[in-house]
C-alpha positions as semicolon CSV with decimal commas, in nm:
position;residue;x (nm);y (nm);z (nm)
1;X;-0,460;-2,273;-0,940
2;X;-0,516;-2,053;-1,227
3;X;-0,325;-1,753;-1,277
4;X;-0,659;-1,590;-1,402
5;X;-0,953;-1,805;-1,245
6;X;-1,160;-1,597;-0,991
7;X;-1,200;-1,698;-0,690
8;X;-1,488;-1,762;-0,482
9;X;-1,605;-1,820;-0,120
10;X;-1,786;-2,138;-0,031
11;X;-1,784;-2,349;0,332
12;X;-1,728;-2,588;0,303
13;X;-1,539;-2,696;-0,067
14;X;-1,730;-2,992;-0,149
15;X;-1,615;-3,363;-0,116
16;X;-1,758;-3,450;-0,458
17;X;-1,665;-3,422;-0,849
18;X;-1,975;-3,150;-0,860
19;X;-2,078;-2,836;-0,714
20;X;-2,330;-2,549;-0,698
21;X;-2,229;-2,236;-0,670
22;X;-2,569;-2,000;-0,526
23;X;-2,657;-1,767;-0,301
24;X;-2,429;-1,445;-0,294
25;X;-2,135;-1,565;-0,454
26;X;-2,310;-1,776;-0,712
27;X;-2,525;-1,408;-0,843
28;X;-2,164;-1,261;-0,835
29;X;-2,060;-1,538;-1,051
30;X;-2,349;-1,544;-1,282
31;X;-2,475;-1,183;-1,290
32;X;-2,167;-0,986;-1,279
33;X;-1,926;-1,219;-1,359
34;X;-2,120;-1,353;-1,615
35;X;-1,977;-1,710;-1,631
36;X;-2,065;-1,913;-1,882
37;X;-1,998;-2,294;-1,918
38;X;-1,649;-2,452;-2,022
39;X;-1,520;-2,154;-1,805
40;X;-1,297;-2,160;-1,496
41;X;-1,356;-2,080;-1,137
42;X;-1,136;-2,107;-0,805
43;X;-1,363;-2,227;-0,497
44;X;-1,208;-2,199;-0,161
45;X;-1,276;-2,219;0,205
46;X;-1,094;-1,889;0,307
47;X;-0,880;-2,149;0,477
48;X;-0,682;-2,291;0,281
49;X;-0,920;-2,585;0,097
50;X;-0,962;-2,497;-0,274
51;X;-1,105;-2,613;-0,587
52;X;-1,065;-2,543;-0,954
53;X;-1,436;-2,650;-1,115
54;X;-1,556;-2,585;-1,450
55;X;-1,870;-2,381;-1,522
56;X;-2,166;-2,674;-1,641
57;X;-2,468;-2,506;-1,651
58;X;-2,575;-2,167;-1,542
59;X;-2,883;-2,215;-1,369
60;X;-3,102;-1,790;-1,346
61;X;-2,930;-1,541;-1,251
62;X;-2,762;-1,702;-0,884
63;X;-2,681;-2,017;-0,938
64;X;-2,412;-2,251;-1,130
65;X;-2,381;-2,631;-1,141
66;X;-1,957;-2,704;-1,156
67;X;-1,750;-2,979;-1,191
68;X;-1,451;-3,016;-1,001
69;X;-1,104;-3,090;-1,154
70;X;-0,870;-3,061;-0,906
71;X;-0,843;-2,971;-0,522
72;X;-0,593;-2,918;-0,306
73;X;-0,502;-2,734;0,023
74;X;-0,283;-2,399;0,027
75;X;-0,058;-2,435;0,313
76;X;0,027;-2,199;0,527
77;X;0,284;-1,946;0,502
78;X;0,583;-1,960;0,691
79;X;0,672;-1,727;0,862
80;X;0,328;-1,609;0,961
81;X;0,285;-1,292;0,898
82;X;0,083;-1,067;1,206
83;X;0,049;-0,729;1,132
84;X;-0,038;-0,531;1,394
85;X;-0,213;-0,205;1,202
86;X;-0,263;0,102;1,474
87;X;-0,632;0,197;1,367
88;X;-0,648;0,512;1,109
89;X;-0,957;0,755;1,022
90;X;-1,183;0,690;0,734
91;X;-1,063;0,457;0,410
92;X;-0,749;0,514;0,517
93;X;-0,795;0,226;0,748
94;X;-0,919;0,025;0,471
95;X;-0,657;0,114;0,219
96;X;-0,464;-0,054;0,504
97;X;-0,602;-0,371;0,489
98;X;-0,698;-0,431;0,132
99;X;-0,299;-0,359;0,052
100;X;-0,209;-0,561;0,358
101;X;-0,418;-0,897;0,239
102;X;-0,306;-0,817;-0,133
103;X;0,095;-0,870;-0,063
104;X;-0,005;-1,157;0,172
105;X;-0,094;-1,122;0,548
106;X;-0,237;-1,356;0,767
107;X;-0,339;-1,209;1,066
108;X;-0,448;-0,836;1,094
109;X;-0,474;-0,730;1,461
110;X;-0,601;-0,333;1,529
111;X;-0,421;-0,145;1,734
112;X;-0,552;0,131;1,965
113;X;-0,247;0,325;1,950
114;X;-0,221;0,613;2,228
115;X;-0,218;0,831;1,881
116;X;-0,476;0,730;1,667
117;X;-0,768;0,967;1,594
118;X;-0,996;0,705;1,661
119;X;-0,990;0,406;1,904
120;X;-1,293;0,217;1,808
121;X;-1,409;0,253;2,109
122;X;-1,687;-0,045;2,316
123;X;-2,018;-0,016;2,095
124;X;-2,193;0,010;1,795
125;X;-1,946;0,220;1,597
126;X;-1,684;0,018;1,707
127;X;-1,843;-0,277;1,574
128;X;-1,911;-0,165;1,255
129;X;-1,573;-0,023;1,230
130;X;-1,392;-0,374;1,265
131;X;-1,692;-0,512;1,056
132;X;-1,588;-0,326;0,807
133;X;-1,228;-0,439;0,808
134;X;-1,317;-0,788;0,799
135;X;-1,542;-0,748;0,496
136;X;-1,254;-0,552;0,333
137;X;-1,002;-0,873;0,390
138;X;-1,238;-1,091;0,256
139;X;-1,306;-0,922;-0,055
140;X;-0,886;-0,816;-0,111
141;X;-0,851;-1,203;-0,057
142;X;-1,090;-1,277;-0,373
143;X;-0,938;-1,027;-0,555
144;X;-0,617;-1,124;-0,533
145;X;-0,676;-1,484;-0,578
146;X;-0,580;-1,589;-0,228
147;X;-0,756;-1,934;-0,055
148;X;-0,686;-1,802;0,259
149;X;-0,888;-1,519;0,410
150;X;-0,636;-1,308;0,673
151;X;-0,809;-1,308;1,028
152;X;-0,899;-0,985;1,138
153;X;-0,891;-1,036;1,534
154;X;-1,052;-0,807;1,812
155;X;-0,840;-0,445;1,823
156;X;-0,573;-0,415;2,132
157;X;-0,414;-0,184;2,392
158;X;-0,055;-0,169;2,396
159;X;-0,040;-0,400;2,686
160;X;-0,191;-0,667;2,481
161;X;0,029;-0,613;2,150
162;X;0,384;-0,637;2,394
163;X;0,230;-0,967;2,514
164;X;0,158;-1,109;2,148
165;X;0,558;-0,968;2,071
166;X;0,660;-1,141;2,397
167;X;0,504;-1,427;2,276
168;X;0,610;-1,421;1,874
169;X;0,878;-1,590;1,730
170;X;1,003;-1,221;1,638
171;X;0,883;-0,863;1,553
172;X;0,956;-0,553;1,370
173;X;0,824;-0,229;1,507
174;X;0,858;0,019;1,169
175;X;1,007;0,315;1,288
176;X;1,185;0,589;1,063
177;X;1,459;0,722;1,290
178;X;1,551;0,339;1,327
179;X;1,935;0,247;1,288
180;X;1,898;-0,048;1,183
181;X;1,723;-0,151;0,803
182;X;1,477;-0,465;0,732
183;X;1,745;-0,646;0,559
184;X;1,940;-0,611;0,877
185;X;1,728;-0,781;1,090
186;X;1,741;-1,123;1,272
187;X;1,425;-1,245;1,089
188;X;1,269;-1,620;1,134
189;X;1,184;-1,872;0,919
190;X;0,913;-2,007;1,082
191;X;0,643;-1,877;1,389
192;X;0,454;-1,600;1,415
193;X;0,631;-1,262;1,253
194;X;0,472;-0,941;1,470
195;X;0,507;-0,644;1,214
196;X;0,401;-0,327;1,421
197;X;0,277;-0,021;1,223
198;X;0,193;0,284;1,401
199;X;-0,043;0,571;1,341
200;X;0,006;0,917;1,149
201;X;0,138;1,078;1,422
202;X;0,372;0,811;1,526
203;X;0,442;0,549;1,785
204;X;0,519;0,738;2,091
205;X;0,809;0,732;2,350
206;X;0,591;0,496;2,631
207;X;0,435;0,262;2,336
208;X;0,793;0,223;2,162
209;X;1,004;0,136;2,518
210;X;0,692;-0,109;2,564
211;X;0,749;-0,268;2,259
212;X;1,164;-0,315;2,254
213;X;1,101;-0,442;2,619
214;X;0,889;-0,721;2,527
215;X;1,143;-0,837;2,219
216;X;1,065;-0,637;1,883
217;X;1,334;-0,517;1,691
218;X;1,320;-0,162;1,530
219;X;1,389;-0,108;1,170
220;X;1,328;0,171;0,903
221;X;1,189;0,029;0,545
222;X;1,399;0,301;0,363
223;X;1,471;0,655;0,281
224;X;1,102;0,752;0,226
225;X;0,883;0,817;0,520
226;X;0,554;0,632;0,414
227;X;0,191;0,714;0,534
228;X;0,067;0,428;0,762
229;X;-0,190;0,337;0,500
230;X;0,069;0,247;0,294
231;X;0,356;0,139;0,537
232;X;0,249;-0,207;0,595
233;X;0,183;-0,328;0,203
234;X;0,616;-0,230;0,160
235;X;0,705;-0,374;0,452
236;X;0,498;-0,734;0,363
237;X;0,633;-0,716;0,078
238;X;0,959;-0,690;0,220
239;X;0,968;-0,996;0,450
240;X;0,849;-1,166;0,140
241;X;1,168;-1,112;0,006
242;X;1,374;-1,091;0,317
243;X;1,215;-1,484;0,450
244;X;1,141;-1,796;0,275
245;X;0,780;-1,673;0,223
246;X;0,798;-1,559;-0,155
247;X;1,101;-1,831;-0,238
C-alpha cells in the first residue's frame, strides 16, 4: 500500500479491474478530497481486503470510476491486541480510542469499571455513547491508513473482563505501583493479548484481585503516571515493540 494513499471504506472490495467509489465515501473523495484522475486511493473492507485503484474519471461531486492495480489481504496481527478501555467522561473516551486504533488495536472492549464516572448505562445514552466509539475507530482507522477497522464490542462488568483474561492467551493489567515493568513480562507471540486500562481514579482493590485471579499479569509502563486517555496508545505501542507485532 501507499505510504500516502488515503484510504477508504467500501464492502465489499470489488472482484474486478474497476470500481466506483459513491455514496459517502465517494463525496469525501471527490468533494473534500478533491481527487482527480491519475491519482491514488487505498479501498478496503475494514477487514483486511484492500485495493490500491487509480482515480479514472470523477463523475459530480460523489462519485469516482477507479481502476484497480493491485489487491491484497492485510493479515492479521499477531498477537491480537484486546484492549480493554474502562469507560471515561466526555472526549476523553474518544481520545482513547482514536490513539488506541492509531498505534494498532484490534479489539476495543468498554469497561464498566466500579470507578468510572459513567457506566453507559441500558438505553439510549448508552447507545449513543458506544455509537460514538465505533464511529471514532472507524474514522482513526482511515486516518491512519489501516485496512482493518478495530471491533468495538458491547461494554463489560468485571465479571465478564476476568472471563475474557481467563480465556486469553495472556494479559497485562497497567497498574503504577506494579513491580514488575512491560519489558519484564511473559508476553505471547500469538492469541489474544488482554491489555486492561483502568479509569482516572484507578482500578480498585476487588477489580485488581479479580483480575490477577483469572491470569493477568501486572506491570507499570514507566516512571510517569499517564492519564487513562493516554495510557493505552504507550502501552500498544509498547507490545509493538516488546512482540513480533511491529518486527
Amino acid at each position: 500500500m501507499s505510504d500516502t494513499a488515503p484510504v477508504f471504506l467500501v464492502d465489499p472490495v470489488p472482484s474486478g479491474t474497476t470500481a466506483v467509489l459513491d455514496g459517502t465515501e465517494g463525496r469525501h473523495a471527490a468533494a473534500v478530497r478533491r481527487l482527480r484522475p491519475g491519482e491514488e486511493l487505498v479501498i478496503a473492507d475494514g477487514r483486511g481486503e484492500a485495493a490500491t485503484c487509480v482515480v479514472e474519471t470523477v463523475q459530480g461531486k460523489d462519485s469516482l470510476a477507479l481502476r484497480i492495480v493491485r489487491r491484497w489481504t492485510e493479515p492479521q496481527p499477531q498477537p491480537r491486541i484486546v484492549l480493554a478501555q474502562a469507560l471515561i467522561k466526555g472526549e476523553r473516551g474518544e481520545l482513547a480510542v482514536e490513539l488506541a486504533t492509531e498505534t494498532g488495536v484490534d479489539v476495543i472492549v468498554p469497561w464498566r469499571a466500579g470507578r468510572s464516572i459513567v457506566k453507559w448505562e441500558d438505553g439510549p445514552r448508552g447507545v449513543k455513547a458506544l455509537a460514538r466509539w465505533r464511529s471514532t475507530a472507524r474514522e482513526a482507522a482511515k486516518q491512519s491508513r489501516r485496512t482493518r477497522i478495530p471491533e468495538v464490542t458491547d461494554p463489560v462488568t468485571t465479571r465478564q473482563l476476568a472471563e475474557l483474561v481467563r480465556k486469553s492467551a495472556a494479559a497485562v493489567l497497567l497498574d503504577a505501583a506494579a513491580g514488575a515493568g512491560m519489558a519484564e513480562l511473559d508476553l505471547p507471540d500469538t492469541g489474544d493479548l488482554v491489555l486492561v486500562v483502568g479509569p482516572e481514579g484507578g482500578v480498585s482493590e476487588s477489580e485488581t484481585e479479580a483480575l490477577l485471579t483469572a491470569g493477568a499479569q501486572a506491570a507499570r509502563l514507566g516512571p510517569t503516571v499517564l492519564r487513562a486517555s493516554t495510557a493505552a496508545a504507550a502501552a500498544i505501542a509498547t507490545l509493538g515493540v516488546l512482540t513480533p507485532r511491529w518486527r
